[in-house]
mmCIF file of C-alpha atoms in Angstrom:
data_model
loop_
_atom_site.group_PDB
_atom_site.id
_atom_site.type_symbol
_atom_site.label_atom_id
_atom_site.label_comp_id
_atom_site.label_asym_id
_atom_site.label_seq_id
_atom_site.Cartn_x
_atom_site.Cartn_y
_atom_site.Cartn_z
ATOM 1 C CA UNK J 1 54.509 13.091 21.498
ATOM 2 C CA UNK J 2 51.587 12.457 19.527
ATOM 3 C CA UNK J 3 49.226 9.192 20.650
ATOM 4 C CA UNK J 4 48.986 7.117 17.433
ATOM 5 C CA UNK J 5 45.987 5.645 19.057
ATOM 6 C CA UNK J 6 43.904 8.687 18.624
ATOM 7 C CA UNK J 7 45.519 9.524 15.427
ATOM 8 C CA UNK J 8 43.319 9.253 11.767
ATOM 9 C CA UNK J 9 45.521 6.079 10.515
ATOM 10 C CA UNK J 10 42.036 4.569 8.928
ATOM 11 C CA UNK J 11 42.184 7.198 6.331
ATOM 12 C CA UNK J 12 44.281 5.604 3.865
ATOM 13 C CA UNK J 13 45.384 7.337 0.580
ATOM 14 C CA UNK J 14 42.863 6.048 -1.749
ATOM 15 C CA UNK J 15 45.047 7.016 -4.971
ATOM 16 C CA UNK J 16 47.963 5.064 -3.695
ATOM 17 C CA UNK J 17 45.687 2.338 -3.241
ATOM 18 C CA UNK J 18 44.366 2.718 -6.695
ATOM 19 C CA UNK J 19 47.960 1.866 -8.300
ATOM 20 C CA UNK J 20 48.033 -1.136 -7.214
ATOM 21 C CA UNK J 21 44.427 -2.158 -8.154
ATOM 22 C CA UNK J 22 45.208 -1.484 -11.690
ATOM 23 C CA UNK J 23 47.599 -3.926 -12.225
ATOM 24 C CA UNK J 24 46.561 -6.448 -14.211
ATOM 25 C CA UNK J 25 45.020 -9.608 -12.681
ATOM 26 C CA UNK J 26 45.958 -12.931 -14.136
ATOM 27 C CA UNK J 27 42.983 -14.466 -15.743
ATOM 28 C CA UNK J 28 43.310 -17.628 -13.496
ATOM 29 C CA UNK J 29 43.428 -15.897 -10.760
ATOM 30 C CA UNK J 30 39.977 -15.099 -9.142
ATOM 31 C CA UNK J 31 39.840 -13.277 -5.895
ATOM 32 C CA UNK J 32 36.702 -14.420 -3.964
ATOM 33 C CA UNK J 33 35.440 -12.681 -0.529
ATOM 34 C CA UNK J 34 33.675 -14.945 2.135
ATOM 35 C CA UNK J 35 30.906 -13.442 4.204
ATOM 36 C CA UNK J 36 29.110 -14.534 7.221
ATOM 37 C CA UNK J 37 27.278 -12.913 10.148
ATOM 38 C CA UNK J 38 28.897 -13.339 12.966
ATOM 39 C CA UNK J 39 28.037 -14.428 17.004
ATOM 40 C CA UNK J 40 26.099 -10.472 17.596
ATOM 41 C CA UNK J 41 23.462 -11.738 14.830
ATOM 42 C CA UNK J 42 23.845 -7.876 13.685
ATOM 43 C CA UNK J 43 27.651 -7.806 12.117
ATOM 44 C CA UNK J 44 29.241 -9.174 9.036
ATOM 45 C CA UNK J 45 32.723 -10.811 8.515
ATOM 46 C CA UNK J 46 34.895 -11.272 5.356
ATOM 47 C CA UNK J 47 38.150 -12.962 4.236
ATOM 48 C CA UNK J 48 39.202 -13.636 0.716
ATOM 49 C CA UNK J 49 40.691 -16.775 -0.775
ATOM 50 C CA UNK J 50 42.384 -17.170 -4.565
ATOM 51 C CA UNK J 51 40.566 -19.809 -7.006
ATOM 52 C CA UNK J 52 41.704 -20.731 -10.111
ATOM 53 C CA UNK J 53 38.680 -20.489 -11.914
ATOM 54 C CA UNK J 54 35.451 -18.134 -12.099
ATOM 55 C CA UNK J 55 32.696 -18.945 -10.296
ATOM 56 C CA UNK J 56 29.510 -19.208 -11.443
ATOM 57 C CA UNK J 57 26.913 -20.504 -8.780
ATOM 58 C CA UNK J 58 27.722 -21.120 -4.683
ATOM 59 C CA UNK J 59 28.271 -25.016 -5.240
ATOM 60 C CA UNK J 60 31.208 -23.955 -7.235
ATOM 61 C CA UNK J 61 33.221 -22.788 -3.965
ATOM 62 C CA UNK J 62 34.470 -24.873 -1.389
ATOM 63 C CA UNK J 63 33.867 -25.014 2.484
ATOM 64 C CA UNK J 64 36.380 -22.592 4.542
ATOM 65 C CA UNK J 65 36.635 -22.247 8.215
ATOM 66 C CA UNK J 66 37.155 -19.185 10.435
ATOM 67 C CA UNK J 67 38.856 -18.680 13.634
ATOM 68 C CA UNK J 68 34.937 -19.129 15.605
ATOM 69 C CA UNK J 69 36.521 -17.682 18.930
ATOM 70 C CA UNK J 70 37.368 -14.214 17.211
ATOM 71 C CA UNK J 71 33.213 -13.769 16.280
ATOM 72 C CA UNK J 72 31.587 -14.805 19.206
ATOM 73 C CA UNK J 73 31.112 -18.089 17.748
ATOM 74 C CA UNK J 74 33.440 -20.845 19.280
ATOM 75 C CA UNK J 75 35.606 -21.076 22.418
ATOM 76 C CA UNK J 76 39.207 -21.566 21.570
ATOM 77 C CA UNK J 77 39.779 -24.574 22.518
ATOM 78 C CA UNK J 78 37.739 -25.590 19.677
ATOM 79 C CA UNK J 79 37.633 -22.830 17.845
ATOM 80 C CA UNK J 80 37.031 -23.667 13.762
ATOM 81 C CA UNK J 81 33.812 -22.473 12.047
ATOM 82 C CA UNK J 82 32.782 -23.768 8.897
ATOM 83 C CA UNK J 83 31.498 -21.425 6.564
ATOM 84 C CA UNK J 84 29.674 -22.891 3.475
ATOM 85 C CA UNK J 85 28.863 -20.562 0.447
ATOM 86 C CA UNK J 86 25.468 -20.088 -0.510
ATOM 87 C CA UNK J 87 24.710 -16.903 -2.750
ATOM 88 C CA UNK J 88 26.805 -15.700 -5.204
ATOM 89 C CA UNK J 89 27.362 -12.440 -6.160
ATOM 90 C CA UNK J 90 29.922 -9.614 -8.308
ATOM 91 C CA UNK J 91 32.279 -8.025 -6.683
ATOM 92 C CA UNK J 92 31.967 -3.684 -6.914
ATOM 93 C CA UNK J 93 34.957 -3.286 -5.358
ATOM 94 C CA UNK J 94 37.577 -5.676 -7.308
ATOM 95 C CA UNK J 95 35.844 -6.182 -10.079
ATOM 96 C CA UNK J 96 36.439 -8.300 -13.088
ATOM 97 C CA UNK J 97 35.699 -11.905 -12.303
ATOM 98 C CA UNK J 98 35.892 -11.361 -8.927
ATOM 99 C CA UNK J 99 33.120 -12.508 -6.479
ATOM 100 C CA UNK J 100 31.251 -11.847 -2.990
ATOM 101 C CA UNK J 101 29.669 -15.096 -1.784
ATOM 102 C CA UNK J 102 27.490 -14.900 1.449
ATOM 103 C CA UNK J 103 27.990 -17.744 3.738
ATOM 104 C CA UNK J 104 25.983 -20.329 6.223
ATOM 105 C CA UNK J 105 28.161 -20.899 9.537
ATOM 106 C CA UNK J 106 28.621 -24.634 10.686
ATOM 107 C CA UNK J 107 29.834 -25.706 14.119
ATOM 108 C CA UNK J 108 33.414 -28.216 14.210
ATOM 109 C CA UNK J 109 30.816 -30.977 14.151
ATOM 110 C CA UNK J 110 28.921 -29.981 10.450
ATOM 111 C CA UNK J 111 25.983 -29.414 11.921
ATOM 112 C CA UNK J 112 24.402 -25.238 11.494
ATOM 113 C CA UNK J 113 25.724 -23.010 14.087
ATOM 114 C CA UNK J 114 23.205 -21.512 16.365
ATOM 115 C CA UNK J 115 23.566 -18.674 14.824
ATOM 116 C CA UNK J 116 22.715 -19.948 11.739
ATOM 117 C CA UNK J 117 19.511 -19.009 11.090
ATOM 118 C CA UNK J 118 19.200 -18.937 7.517
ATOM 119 C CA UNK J 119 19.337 -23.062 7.807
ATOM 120 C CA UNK J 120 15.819 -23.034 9.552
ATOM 121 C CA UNK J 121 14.636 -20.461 7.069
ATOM 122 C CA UNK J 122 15.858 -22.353 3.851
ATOM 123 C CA UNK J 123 14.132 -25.192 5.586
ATOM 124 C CA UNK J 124 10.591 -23.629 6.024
ATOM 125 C CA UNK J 125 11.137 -21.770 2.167
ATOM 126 C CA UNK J 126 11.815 -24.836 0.627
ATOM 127 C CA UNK J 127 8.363 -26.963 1.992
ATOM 128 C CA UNK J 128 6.023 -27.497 -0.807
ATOM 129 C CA UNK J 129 3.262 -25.760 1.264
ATOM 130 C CA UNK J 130 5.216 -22.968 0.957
ATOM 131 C CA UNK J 131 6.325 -23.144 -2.494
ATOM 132 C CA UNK J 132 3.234 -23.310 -3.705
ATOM 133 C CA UNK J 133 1.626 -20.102 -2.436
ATOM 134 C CA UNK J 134 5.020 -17.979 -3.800
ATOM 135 C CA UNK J 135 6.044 -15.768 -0.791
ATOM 136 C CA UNK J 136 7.484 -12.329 -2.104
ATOM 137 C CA UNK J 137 9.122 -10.186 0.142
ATOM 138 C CA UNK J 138 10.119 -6.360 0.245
ATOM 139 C CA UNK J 139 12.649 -5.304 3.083
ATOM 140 C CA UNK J 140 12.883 -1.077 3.751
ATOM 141 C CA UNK J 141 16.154 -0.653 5.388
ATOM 142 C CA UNK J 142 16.627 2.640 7.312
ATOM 143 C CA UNK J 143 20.242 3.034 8.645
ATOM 144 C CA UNK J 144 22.195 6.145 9.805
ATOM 145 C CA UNK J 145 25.426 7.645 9.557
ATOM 146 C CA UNK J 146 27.857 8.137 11.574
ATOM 147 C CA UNK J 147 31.332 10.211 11.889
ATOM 148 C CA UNK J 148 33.668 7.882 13.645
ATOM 149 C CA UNK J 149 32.780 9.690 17.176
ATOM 150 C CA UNK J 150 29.672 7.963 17.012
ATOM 151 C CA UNK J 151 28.249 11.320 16.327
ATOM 152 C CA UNK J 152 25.136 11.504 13.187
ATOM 153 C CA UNK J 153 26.819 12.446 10.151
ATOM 154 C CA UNK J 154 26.654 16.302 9.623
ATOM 155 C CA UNK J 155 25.179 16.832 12.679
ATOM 156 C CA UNK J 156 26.753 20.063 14.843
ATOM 157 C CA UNK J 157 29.233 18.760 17.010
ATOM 158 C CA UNK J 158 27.762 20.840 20.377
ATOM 159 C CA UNK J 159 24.197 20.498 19.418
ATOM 160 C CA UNK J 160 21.277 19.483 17.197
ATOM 161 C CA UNK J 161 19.821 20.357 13.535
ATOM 162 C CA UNK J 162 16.601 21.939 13.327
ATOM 163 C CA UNK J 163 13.337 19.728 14.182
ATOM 164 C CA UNK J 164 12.190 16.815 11.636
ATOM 165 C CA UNK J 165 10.481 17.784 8.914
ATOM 166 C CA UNK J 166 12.437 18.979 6.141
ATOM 167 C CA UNK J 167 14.635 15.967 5.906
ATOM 168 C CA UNK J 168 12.476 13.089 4.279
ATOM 169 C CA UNK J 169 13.052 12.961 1.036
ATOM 170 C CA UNK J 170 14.863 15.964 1.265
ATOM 171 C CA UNK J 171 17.570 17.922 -1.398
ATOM 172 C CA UNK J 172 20.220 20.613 -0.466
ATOM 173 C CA UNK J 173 23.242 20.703 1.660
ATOM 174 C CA UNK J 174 20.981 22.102 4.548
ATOM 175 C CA UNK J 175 18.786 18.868 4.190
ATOM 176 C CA UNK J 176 20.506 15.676 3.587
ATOM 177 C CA UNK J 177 24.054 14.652 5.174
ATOM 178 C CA UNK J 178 25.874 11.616 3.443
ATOM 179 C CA UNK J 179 24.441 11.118 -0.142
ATOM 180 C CA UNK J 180 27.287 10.194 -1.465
ATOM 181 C CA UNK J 181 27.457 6.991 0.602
ATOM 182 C CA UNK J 182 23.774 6.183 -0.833
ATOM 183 C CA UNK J 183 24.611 7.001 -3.969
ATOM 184 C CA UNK J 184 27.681 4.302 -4.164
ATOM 185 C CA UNK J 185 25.597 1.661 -2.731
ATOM 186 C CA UNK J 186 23.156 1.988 -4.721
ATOM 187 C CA UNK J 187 25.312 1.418 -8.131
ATOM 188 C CA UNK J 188 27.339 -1.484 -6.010
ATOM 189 C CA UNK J 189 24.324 -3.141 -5.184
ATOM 190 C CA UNK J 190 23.446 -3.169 -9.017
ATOM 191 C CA UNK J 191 26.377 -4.240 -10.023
ATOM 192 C CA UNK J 192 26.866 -6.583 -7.686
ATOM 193 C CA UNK J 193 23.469 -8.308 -8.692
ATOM 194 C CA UNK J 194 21.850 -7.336 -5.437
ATOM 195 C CA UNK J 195 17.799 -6.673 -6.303
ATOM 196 C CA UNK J 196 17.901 -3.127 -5.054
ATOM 197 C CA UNK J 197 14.200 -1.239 -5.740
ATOM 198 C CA UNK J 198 15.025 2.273 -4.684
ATOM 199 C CA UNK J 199 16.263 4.434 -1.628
ATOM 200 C CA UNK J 200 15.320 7.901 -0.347
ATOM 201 C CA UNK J 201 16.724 9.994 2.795
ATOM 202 C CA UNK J 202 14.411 9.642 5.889
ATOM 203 C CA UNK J 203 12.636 11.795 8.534
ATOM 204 C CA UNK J 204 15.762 12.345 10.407
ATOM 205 C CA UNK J 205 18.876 13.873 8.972
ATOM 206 C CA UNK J 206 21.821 11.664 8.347
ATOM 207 C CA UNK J 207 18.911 8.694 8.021
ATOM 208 C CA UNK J 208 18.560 6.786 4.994
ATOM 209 C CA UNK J 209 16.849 3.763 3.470
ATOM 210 C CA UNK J 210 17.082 1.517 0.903
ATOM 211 C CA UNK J 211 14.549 -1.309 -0.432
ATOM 212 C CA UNK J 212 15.374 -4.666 -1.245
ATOM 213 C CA UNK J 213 13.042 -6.505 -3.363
ATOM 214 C CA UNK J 214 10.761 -8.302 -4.154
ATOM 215 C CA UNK J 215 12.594 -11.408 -3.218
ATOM 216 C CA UNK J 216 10.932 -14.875 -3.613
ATOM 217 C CA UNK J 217 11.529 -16.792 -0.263
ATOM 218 C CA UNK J 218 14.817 -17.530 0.656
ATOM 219 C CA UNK J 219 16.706 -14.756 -1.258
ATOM 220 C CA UNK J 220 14.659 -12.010 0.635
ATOM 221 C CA UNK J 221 17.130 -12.881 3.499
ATOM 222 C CA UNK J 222 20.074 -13.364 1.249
ATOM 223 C CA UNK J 223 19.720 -10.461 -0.733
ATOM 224 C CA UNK J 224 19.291 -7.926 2.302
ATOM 225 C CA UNK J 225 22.738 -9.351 4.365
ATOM 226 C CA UNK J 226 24.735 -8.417 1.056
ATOM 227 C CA UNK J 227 23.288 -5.256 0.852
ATOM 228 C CA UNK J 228 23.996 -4.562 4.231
ATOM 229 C CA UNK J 229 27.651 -5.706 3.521
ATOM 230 C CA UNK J 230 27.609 -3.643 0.614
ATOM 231 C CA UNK J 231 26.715 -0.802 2.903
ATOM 232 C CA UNK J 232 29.101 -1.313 5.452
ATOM 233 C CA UNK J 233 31.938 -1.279 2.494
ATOM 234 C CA UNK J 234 31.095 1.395 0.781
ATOM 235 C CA UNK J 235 30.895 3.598 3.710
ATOM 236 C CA UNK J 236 34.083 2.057 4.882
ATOM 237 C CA UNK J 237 35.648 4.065 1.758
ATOM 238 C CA UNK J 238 34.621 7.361 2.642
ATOM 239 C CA UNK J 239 35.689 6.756 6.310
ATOM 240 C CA UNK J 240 31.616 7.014 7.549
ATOM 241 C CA UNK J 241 30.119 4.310 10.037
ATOM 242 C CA UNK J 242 26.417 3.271 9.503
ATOM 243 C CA UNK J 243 24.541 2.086 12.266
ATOM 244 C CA UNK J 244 21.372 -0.167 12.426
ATOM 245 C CA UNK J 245 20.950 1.043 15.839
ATOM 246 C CA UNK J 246 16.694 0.946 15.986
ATOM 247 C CA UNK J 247 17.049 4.201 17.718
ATOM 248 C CA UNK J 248 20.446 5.988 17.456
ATOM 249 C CA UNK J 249 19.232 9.235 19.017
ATOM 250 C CA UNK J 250 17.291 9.940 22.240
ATOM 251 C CA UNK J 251 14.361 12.391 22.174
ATOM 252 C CA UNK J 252 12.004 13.701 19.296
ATOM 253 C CA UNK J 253 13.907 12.106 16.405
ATOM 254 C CA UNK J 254 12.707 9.017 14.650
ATOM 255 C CA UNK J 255 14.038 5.424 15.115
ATOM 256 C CA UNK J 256 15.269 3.017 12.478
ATOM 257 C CA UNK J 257 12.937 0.173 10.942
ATOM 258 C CA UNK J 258 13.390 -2.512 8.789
ATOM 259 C CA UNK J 259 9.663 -2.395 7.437
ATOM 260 C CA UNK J 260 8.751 -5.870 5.794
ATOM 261 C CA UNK J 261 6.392 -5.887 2.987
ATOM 262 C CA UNK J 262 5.294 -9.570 2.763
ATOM 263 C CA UNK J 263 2.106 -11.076 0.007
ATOM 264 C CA UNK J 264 1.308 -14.630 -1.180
ATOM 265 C CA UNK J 265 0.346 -15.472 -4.778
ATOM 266 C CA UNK J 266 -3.218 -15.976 -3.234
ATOM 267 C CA UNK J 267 -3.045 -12.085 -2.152
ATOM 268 C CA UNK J 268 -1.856 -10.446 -5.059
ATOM 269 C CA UNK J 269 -4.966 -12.456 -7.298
ATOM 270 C CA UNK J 270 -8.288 -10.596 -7.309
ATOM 271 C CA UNK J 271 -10.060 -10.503 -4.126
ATOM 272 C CA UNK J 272 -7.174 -11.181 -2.372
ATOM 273 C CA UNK J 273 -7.844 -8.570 0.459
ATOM 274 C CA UNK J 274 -9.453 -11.412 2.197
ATOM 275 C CA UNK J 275 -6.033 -13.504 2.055
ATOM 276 C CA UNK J 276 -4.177 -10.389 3.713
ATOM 277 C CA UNK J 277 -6.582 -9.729 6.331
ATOM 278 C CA UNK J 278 -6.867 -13.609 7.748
ATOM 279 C CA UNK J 279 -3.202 -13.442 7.740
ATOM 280 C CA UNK J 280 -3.404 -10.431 9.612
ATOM 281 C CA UNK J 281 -6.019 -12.059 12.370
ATOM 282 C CA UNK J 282 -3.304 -14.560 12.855
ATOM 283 C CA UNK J 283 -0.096 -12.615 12.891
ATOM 284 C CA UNK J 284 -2.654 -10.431 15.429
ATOM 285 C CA UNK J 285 -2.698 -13.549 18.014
ATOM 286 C CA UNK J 286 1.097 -14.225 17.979
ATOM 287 C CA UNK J 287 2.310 -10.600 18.732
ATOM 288 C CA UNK J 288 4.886 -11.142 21.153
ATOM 289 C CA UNK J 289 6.011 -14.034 19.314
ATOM 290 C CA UNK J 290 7.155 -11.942 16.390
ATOM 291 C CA UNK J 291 8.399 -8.977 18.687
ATOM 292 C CA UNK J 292 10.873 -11.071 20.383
ATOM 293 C CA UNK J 293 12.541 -12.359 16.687
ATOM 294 C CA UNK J 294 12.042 -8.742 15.169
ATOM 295 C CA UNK J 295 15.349 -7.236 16.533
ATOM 296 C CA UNK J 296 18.814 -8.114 17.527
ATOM 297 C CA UNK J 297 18.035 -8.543 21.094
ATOM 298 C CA UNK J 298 14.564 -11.032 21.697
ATOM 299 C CA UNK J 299 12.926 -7.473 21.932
ATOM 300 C CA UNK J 300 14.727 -5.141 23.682
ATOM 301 C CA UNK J 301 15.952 -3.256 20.814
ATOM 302 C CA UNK J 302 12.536 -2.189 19.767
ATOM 303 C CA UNK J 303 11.129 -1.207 23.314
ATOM 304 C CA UNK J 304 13.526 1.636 23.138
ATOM 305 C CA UNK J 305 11.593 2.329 19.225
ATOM 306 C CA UNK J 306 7.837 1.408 19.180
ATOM 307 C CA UNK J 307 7.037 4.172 21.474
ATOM 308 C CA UNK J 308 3.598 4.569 20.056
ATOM 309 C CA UNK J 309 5.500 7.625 18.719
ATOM 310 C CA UNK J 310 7.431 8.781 15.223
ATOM 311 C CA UNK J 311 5.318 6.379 12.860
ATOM 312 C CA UNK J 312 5.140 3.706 15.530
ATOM 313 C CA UNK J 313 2.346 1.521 16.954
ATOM 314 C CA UNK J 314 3.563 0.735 21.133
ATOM 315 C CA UNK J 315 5.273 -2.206 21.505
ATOM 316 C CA UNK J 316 2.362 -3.871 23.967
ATOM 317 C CA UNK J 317 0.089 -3.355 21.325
ATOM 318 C CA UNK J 318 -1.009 -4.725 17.856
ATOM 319 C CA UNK J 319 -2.531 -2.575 16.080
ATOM 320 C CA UNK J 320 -3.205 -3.138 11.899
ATOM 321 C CA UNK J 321 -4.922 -0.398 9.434
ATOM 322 C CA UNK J 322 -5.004 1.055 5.808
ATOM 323 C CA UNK J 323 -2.183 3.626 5.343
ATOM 324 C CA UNK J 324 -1.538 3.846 9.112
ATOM 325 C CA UNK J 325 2.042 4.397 9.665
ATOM 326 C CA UNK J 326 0.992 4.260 13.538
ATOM 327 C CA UNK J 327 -0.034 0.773 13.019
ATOM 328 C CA UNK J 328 1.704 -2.119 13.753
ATOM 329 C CA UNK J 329 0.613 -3.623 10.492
ATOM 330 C CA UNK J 330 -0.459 -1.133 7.648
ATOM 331 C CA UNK J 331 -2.614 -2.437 4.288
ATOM 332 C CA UNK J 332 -1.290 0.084 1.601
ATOM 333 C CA UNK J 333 -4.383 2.724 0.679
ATOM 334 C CA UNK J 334 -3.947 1.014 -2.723
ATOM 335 C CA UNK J 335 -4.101 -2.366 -2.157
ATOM 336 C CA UNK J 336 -7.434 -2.011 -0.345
ATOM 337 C CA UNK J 337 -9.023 -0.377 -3.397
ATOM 338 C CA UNK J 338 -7.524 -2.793 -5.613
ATOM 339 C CA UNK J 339 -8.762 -5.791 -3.717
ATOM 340 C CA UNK J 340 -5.821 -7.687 -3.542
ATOM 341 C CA UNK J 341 -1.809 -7.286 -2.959
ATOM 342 C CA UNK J 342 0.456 -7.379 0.006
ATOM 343 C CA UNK J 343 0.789 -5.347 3.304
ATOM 344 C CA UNK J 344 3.341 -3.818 5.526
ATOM 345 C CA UNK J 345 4.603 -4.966 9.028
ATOM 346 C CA UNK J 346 6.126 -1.978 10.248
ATOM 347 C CA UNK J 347 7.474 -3.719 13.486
ATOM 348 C CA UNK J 348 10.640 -5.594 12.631
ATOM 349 C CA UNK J 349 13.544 -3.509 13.416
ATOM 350 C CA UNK J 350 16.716 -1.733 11.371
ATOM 351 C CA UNK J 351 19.009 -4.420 12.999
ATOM 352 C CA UNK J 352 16.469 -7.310 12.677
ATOM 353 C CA UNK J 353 17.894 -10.717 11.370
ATOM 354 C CA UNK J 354 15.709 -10.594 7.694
ATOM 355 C CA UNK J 355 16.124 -14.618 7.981
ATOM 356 C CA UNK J 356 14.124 -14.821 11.315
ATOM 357 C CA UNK J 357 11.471 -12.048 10.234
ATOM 358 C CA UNK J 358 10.637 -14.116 6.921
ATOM 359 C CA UNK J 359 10.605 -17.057 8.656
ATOM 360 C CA UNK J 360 7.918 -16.233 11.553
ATOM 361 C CA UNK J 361 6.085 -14.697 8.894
ATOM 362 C CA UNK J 362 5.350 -17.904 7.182
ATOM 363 C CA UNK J 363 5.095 -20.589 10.259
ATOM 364 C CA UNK J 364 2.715 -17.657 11.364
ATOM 365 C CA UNK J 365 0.322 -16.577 8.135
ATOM 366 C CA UNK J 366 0.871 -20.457 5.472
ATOM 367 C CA UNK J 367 2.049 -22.886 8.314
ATOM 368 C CA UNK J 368 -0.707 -21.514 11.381
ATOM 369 C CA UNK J 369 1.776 -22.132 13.997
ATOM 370 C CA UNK J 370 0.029 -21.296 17.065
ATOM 371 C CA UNK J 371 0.809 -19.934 20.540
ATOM 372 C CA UNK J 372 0.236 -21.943 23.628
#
């Protein structure tokens, strides 16, 4: 008899399913997704609720709660987690009036959940020091695909493609595995109202990026989490997994980065090179600080990816230069010619928190937090 476990039950019938999205929605009936990140800092959760009218900014939406002890989050004794919507976006998927609104978790008591960490962010964003100086951020998000063995998308299943090299950017069959996933992310993330700047395949097959902004303060953080929901969804469909592992294969194949591009309104004004490189001096003196907020795991993550190898300064190092891609920080070839603009910390991993990376980026470079 067959083992249902190992059977392929996930891969639903999608024109069934279609029937029964086309029947028509009663106008005061919106369906509206929740979203939060949940206790591994890395994945998102969802649940839907019915309102009876359209919403049209987060304050529109009431709190919810979630069962906290499910998510890492709570015990169960004491289990309900508040979620309270912040960001408000279309739905790709339903359509319509529909709507995807990303969360903030809150502990039984109201008060931001430890894992919470877009509370502190909001905080520093919203200081009038900050404010001021008008903090744009651009987030590259490699990811990789993955059949549901945990196995890179396209990849021989009793070996390896040929060497990198081909792959970045790449075109043909031979070249790039999964565009179709990037592809529908891409138009859900417009749709949706996500601030989506482009996407390419990367250096190793079945590895993709997208870019997120720029993004004024807060929404850098905001913006990225729904994109990475988006992701997640979208692949969902075509029954692919994508992983932010920071380095999803052993040996000679490049890691996954979440590469933040950061400038002030002081930087991108003439003569603004200065601006970038004191920044730069300071970020230079709180190294490990950053490293241990620039993955998933205070650090770990990234000691298996900044090798000093595959566009990667080593992880005991800092290291900042123009168009380096071995640098821990890299000033674009342009921007130094210019005079002024933004630069690149190539350190913050594919399964970074974008709300902690912003963050230490601005106590470090506007509010000259300090080590001791």
């Amino acid at each position: 008899m067959t083992n249902p476990v190992n059977t392929n039950s996930a891969g639903t019938n999608k024109t069934v399913l279609q029937r029964f999205m086309n029947i028509p929605q009663p106008d005061d009936k919106i369906q509206v997704m929740y979203i939060w990140i949940d206790g591994s800092g890395q994945n998102l959760r969802c649940k839907t609720k019915t309102v009876d009218e359209e919403p049209h900014k987060p304050e529109d939406l009431g709190v919810w709660n979630f069962d906290g002890s499910s998510t890492g989050q709570a015990e169960g004794g004491n289990s309900d987690v508040y979620i309270k919507p912040v960001a408000l976006f279309r739905d790709p998927f339903r359509l319509g009036k529909n709507k995807l609104v990303l969360c903030e978790t809150y502990s039984h008591d109201m008060r931001p959940h430890s894992t919470n960490h877009r509370y502190t962010c909001n905080a520093v964003m919203s200081t009038d020091v900050v404010k001021k100086i008008i903090p744009w951020f651009g987030i590259e998000q490699e990811y990789t695909l993955l059949d549901r063995d945990g196995h890179p998308f396209g990849w021989p299943k009793n070996g390896y493609p040929g060497p990198q090299g081909p792959y970045y950017c790449g075109v043909g069959a031979d070249k790039v595995y999964g565009r179709d996933v990037k592809e529908a992310h891409y138009r859900a993330c417009l749709y949706a109202g996500v601030k989506i700047a482009g996407s390419n395949a990367e250096v190793m097959p079945a590895q993709w990026e997208f870019q997120i902004g720029p993004c004024e303060g807060i929404n850098m953080g905001d913006h990225l989490w729904m994109a990475r929901f988006l992701l997640h969804r979208v692949a969902e469909e075509f029954g692919i997994v994508v992983s932010l592992d920071p380095k999803p294969m052993r040996g000679d194949w490049n890691g996954a980065g979440a590469h933040t591009n950061y400038s002030t309104e002081p930087m991108r004004e003439k003569g603004g090179i200065g601006v970038i490189n004191t920044a730069i001096q300071k970020m230079s003196k709180r190294h490990a600080t950053h490293i241990a907020v620039y993955d998933a795991h205070d650090g770990a993550d990234n000691v298996r990816r900044l090798t000093g190898h595959h566009e990667t300064a080593n992880i005991n190092e800092f290291r900042h230069g123009v168009a380096n891609r071995g640098a821990s920080i890299r000033i674009p070839r342009h921007v130094e010619e210019d005079g002024c603009g933004y630069f690149e910390d190539r350190r913050p991993a594919s399964n970074c928190d974008p709300y902690r990376v912003t963050e230490m980026i601005i106590r470090t470079t506007i509010l000259d937090e300090v080590d001791h």
